[in-house]
GROMACS .gro file of C-alpha atoms in nm:
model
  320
    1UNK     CA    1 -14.516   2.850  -0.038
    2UNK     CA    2 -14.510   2.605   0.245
    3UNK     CA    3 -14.810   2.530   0.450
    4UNK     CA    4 -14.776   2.388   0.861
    5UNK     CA    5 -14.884   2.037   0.880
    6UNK     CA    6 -15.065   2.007   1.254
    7UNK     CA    7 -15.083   1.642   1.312
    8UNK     CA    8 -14.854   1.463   1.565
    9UNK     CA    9 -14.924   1.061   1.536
   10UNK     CA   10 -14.709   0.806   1.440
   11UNK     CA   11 -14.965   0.718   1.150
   12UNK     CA   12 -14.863   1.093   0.961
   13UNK     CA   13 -14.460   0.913   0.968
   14UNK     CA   14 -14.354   0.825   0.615
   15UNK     CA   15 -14.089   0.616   0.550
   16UNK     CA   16 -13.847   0.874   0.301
   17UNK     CA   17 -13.717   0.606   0.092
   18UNK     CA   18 -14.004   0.487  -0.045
   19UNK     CA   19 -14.070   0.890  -0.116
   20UNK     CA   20 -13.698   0.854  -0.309
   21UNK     CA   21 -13.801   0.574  -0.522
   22UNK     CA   22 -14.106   0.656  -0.577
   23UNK     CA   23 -14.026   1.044  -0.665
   24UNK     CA   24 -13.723   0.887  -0.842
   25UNK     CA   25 -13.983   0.685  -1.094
   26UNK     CA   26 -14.173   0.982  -1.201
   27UNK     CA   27 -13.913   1.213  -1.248
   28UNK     CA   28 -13.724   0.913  -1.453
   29UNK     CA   29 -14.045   0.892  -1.657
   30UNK     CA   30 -14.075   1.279  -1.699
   31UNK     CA   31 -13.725   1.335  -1.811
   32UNK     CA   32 -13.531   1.142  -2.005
   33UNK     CA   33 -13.204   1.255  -1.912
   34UNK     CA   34 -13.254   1.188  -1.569
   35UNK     CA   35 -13.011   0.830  -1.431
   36UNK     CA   36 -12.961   0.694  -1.065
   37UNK     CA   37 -12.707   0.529  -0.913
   38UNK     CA   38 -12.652   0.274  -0.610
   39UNK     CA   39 -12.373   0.115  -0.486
   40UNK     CA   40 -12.567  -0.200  -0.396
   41UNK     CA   41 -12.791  -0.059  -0.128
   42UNK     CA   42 -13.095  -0.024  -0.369
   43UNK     CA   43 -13.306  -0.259  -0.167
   44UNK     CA   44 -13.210  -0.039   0.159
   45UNK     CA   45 -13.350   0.260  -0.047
   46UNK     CA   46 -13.616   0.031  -0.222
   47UNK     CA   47 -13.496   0.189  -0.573
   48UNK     CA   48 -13.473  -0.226  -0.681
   49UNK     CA   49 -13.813  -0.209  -0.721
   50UNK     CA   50 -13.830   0.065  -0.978
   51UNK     CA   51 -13.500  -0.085  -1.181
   52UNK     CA   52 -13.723  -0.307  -1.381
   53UNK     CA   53 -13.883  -0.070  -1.543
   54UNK     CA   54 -13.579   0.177  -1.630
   55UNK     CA   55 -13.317  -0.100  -1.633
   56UNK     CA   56 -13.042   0.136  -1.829
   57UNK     CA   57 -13.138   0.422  -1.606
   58UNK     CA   58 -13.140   0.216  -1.257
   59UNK     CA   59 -12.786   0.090  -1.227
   60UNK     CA   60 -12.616  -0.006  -0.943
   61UNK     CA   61 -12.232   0.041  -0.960
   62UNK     CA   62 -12.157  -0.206  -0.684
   63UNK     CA   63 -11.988  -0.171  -0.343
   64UNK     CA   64 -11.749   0.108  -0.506
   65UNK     CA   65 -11.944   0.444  -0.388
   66UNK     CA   66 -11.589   0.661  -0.489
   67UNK     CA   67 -11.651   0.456  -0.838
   68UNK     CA   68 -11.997   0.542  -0.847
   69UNK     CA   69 -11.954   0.947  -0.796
   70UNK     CA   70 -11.691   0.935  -1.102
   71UNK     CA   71 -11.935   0.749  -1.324
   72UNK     CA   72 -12.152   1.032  -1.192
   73UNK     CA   73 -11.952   1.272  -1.313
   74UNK     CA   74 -11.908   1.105  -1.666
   75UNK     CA   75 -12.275   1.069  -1.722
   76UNK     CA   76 -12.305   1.473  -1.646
   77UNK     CA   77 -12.021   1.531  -1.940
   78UNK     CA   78 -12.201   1.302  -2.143
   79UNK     CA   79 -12.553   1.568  -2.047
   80UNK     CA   80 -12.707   1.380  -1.852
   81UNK     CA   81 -12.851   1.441  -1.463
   82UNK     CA   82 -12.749   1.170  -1.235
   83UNK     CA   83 -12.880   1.113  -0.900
   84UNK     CA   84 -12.598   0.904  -0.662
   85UNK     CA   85 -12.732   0.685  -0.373
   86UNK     CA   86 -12.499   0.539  -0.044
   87UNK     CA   87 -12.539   0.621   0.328
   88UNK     CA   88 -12.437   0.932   0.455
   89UNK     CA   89 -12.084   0.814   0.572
   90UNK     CA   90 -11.963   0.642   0.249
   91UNK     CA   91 -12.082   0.922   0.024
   92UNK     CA   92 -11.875   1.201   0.231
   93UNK     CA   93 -11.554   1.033   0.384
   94UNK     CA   94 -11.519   0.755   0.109
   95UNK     CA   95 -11.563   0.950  -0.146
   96UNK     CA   96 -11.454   1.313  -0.094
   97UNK     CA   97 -11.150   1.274  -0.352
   98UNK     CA   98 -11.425   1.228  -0.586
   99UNK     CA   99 -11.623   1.488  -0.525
  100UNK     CA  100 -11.388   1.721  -0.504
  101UNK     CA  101 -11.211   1.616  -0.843
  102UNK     CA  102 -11.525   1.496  -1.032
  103UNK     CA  103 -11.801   1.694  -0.862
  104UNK     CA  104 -11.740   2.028  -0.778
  105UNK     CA  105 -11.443   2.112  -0.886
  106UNK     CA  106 -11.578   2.038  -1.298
  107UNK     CA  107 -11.872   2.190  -1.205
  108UNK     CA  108 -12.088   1.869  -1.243
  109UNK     CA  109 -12.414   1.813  -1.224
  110UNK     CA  110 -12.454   1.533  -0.953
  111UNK     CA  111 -12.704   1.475  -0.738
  112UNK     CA  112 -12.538   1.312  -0.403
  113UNK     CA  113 -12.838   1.133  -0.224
  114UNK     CA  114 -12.705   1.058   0.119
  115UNK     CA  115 -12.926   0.882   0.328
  116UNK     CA  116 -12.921   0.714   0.732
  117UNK     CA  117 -12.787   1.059   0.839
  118UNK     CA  118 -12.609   1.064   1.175
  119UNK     CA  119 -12.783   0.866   1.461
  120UNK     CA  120 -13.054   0.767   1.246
  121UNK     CA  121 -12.806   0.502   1.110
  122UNK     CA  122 -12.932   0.321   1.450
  123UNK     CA  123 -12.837  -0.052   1.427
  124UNK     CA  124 -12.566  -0.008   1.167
  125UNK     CA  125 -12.369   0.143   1.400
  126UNK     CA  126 -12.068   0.363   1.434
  127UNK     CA  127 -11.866   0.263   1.119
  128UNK     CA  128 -12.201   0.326   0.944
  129UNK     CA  129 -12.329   0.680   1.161
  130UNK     CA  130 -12.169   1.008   0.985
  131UNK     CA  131 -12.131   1.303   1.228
  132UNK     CA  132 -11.898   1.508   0.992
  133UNK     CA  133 -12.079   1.478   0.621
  134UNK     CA  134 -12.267   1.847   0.622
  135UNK     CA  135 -11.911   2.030   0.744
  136UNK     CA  136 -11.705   1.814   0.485
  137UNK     CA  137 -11.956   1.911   0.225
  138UNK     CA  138 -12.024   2.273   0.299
  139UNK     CA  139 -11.625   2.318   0.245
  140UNK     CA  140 -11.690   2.246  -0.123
  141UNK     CA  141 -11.769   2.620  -0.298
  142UNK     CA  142 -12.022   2.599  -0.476
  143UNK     CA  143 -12.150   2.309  -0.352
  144UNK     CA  144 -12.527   2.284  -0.207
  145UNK     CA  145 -12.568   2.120   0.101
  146UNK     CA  146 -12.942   2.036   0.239
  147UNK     CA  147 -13.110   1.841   0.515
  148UNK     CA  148 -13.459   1.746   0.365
  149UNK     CA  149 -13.694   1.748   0.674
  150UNK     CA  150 -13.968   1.555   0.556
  151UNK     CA  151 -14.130   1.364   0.278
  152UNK     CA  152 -14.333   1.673   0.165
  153UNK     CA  153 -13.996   1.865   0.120
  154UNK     CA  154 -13.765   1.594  -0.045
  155UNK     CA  155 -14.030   1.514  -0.260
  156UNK     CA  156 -14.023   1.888  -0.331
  157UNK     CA  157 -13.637   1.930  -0.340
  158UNK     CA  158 -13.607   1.622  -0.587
  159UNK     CA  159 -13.833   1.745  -0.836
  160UNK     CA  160 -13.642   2.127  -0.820
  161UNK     CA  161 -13.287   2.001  -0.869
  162UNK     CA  162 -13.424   1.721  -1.105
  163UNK     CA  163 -13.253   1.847  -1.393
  164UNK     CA  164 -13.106   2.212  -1.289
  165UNK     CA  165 -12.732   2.289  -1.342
  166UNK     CA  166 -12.504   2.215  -0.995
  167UNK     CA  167 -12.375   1.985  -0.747
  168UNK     CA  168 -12.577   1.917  -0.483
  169UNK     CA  169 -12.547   1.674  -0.115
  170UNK     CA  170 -12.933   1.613  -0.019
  171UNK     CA  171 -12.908   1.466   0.358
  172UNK     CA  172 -13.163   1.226   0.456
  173UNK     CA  173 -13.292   0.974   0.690
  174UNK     CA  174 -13.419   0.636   0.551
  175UNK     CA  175 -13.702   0.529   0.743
  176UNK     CA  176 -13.966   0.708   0.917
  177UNK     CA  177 -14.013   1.097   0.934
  178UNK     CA  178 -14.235   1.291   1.123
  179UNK     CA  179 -14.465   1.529   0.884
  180UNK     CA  180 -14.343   1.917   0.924
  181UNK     CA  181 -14.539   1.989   0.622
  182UNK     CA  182 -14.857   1.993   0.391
  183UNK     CA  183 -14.872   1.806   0.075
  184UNK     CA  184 -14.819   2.045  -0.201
  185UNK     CA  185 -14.583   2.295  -0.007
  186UNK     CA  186 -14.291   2.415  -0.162
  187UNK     CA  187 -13.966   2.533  -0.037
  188UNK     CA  188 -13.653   2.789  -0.109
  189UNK     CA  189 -13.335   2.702  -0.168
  190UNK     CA  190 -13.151   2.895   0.067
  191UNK     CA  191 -13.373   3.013   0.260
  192UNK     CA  192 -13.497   2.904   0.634
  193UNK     CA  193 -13.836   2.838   0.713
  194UNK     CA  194 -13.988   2.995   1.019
  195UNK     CA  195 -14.224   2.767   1.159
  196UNK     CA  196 -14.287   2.972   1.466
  197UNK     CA  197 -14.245   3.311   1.523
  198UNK     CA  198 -14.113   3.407   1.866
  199UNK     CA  199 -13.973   3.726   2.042
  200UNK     CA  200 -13.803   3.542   2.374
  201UNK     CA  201 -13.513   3.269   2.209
  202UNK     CA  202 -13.496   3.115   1.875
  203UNK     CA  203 -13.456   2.726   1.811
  204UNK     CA  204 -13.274   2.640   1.431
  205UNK     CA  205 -13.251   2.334   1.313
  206UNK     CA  206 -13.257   2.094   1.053
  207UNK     CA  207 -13.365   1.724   0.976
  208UNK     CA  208 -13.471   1.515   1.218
  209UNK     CA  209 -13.421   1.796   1.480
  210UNK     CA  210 -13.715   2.036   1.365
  211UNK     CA  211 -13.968   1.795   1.529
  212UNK     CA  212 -13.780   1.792   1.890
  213UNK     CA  213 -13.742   2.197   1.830
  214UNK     CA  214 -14.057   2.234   1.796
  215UNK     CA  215 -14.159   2.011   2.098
  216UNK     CA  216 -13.960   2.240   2.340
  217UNK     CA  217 -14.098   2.529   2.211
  218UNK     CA  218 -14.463   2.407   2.328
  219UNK     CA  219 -14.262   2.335   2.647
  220UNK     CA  220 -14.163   2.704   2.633
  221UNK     CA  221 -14.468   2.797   2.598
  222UNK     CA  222 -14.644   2.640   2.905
  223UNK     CA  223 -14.398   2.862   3.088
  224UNK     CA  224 -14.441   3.177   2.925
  225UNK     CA  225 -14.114   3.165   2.735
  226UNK     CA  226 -14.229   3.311   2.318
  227UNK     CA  227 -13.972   3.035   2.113
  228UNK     CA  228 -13.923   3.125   1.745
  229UNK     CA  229 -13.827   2.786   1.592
  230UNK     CA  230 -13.667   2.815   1.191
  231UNK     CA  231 -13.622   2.493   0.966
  232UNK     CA  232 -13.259   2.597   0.823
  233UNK     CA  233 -13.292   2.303   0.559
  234UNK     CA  234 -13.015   2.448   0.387
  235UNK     CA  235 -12.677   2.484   0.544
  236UNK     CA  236 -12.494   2.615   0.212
  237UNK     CA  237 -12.581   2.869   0.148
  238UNK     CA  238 -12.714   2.931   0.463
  239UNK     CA  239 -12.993   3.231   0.524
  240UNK     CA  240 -12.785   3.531   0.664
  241UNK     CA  241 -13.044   3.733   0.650
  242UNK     CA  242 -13.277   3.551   0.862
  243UNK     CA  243 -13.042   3.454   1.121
  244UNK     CA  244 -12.956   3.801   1.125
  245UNK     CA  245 -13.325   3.937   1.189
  246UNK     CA  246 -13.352   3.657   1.465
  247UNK     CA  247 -13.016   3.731   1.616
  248UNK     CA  248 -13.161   4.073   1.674
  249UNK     CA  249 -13.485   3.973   1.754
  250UNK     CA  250 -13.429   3.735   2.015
  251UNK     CA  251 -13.037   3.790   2.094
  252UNK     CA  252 -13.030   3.431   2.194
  253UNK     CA  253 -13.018   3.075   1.988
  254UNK     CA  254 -13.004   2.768   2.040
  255UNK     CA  255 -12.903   2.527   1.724
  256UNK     CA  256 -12.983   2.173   1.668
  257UNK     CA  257 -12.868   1.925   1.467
  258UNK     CA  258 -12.822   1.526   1.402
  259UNK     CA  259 -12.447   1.640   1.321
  260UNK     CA  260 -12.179   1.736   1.497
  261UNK     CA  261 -12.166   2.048   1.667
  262UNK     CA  262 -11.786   2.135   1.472
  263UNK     CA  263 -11.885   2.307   1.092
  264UNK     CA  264 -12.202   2.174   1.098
  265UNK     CA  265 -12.516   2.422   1.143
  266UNK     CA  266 -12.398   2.518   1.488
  267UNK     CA  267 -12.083   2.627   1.318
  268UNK     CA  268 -12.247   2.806   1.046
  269UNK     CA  269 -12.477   2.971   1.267
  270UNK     CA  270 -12.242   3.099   1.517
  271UNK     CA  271 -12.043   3.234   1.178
  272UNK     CA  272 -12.334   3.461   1.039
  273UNK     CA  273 -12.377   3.600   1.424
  274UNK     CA  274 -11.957   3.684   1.514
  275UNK     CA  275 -12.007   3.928   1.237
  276UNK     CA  276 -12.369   4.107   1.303
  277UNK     CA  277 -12.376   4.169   1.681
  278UNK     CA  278 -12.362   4.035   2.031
  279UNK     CA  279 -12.599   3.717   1.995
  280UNK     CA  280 -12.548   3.456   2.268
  281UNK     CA  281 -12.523   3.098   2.158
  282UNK     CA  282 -12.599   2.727   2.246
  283UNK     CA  283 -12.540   2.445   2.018
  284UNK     CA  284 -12.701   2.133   2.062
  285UNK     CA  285 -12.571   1.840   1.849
  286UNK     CA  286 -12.274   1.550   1.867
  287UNK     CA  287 -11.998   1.636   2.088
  288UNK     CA  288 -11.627   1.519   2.011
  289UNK     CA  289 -11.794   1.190   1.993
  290UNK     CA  290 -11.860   0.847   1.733
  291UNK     CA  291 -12.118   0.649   1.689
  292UNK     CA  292 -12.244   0.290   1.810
  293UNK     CA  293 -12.508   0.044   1.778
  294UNK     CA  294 -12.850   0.105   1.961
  295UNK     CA  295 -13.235   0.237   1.873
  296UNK     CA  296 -13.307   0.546   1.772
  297UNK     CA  297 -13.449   0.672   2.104
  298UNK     CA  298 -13.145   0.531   2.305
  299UNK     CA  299 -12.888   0.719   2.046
  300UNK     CA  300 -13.091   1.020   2.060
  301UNK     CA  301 -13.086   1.032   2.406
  302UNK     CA  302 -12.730   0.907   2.453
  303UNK     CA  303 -12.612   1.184   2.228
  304UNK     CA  304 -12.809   1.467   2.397
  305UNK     CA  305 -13.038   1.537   2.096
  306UNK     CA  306 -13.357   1.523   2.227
  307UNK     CA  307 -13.629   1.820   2.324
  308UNK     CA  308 -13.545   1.813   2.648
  309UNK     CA  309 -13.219   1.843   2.572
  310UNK     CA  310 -13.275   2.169   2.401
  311UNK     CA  311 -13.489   2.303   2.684
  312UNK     CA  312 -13.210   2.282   2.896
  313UNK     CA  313 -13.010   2.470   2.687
  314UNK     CA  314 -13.274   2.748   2.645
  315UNK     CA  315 -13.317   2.805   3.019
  316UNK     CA  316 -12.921   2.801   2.999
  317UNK     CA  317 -12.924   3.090   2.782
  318UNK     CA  318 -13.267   3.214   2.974
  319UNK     CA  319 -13.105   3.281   3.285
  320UNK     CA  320 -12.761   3.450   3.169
   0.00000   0.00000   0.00000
């Protein structure tokens, strides 16, 4: 059941690795069987200051992320449930040997944390900012791919997949996120949320893109445009059947996404829709482009993410 949280100020923003560590500690008190790993970034995802009090359950395997998903994988042999920490671009395009071999392929049960998704890896920069991770990862059968959205939901997602069977990628940002979300919701697997309901276009995205969705869908509706905006949170496996009443619906979508626009959600999107009718199509996301250094507004901007970037594309798709 997930419940609409109304607020807009900066105050409701919660920093989402502080909601990792700190979900991380209960769940590592609740079951025993639960581990995490870093590969020495645990004071970048503040899980050093939980690794006192589990110190055989906190480890960090060093700067050696590929190293880190294969002791991942030998820990789920062994029965237990391992949750593996790095940023976004070292835990898909280091590692992807790994987990292929170790991960999905054995049918382990790994929990890939990957966190500073796409822009959001700001000052770090473009060795450090992931475009590609979600369409590397969805490639994987079997393999569940999610954007959290916002503290409510990761602390939500964390505590389902805590100690169920599978592999998982959980995409996050780091630092602040806007609150989508009531305390206490919970959420799906698989399944979009619709957020607003709308008979005119419809707006789907994920992550850090539901809040700017949802922006230019008030803008819409100043104008007397009806916006139906969806929270896809998980791209595999994505919700056919919703995309499919909303294709119909509407007959016109715009996607968004911190990713890029190639096998990402645009991709995925514009899948479910080639085979169910005559749906026309915007994607907003990266295009044929890598990262660099610069603040979160600049990159957001820079890389045509932002509301008003999406409004353009709806009156694009208005006017055909």
């Amino acid at each position: 059941m997930i419940k609409i949280y109304t607020g807009t100020s900066k105050k409701d923003e919660i920093e989402m690795r502080k909601v990792y560590s700190s979900k991380l500690c209960e769940l590592l008190e609740k079951h025993n069987k639960v581990v995490a790993l870093e590969a020495d970034l645990m004071n970048a995802i503040t899980t050093d200051k939980i690794q006192d009090k589990y110190p055989e359950r906190v480890i960090n395997c060093g700067i050696m992320e590929a190293n880190m998903i294969s002791v991942a994988a030998g820990m789920s042999i062994a029965g237990k449930y391992p949750f593996a920490h790095t940023f976004t671009a070292f835990a898909s395009r280091r590692c992807f040997d790994q987990l292929f071999m170790s991960g999905a392929y054995q049918k382990n049960n790994i929990k890939v944390i990957a966190s500073d998704a796409g822009v959001t890896a700001a000052h770090n920069g473009g060795t450090h900012m992931s475009f590609e991770d979600m369409g590397i990862m969805r490639g994987l059968a079997n393999t569940v791919v999610l954007e959290v959205t916002d503290a409510t939901m990761f602390e939500n997602i964390l505590e389902q997949v805590a100690t169920k069977d599978g592999f998982y990628w959980i995409r996050t940002i780091r630092k602040n996120a806007s609150t989508i979300y009531e305390k206490g919701s919970t959420f799906e697997i698989g399944k979009g949320n619709l957020l607003r309901d709308g008979s005119d276009i419809t707006l789907i995205a994920n992550g850090i893109m539901v809040v700017e969705a949802l922006k230019t869908a008030e803008k819409l509706k100043n104008e007397g445009i009806n916006a139906a905006v969806i929270d896809m949170f998980t791209l595999n496996p994505i919700d056919k059947e919703l995309i499919e009443t909303y294709a119909q619906k509407t007959g016109k979508i715009v996607t968004c996404e911190n990713h890029s626009i190639h096998n990402g959600l645009g991709s995925a999107v514009a899948e479910v829709i080639a085979e169910t009718g005559n749906t026309k199509l915007r994607r907003i996301g990266i295009k044929e482009r890598f990262g660099q250094v610069g603040t979160l507004d600049f990159l957001m901007n820079e890389y045509e993410l932002t509301a008003e970037h999406i409004y353009g594309a709806a009156m694009e798709l208005l006017k055909d």
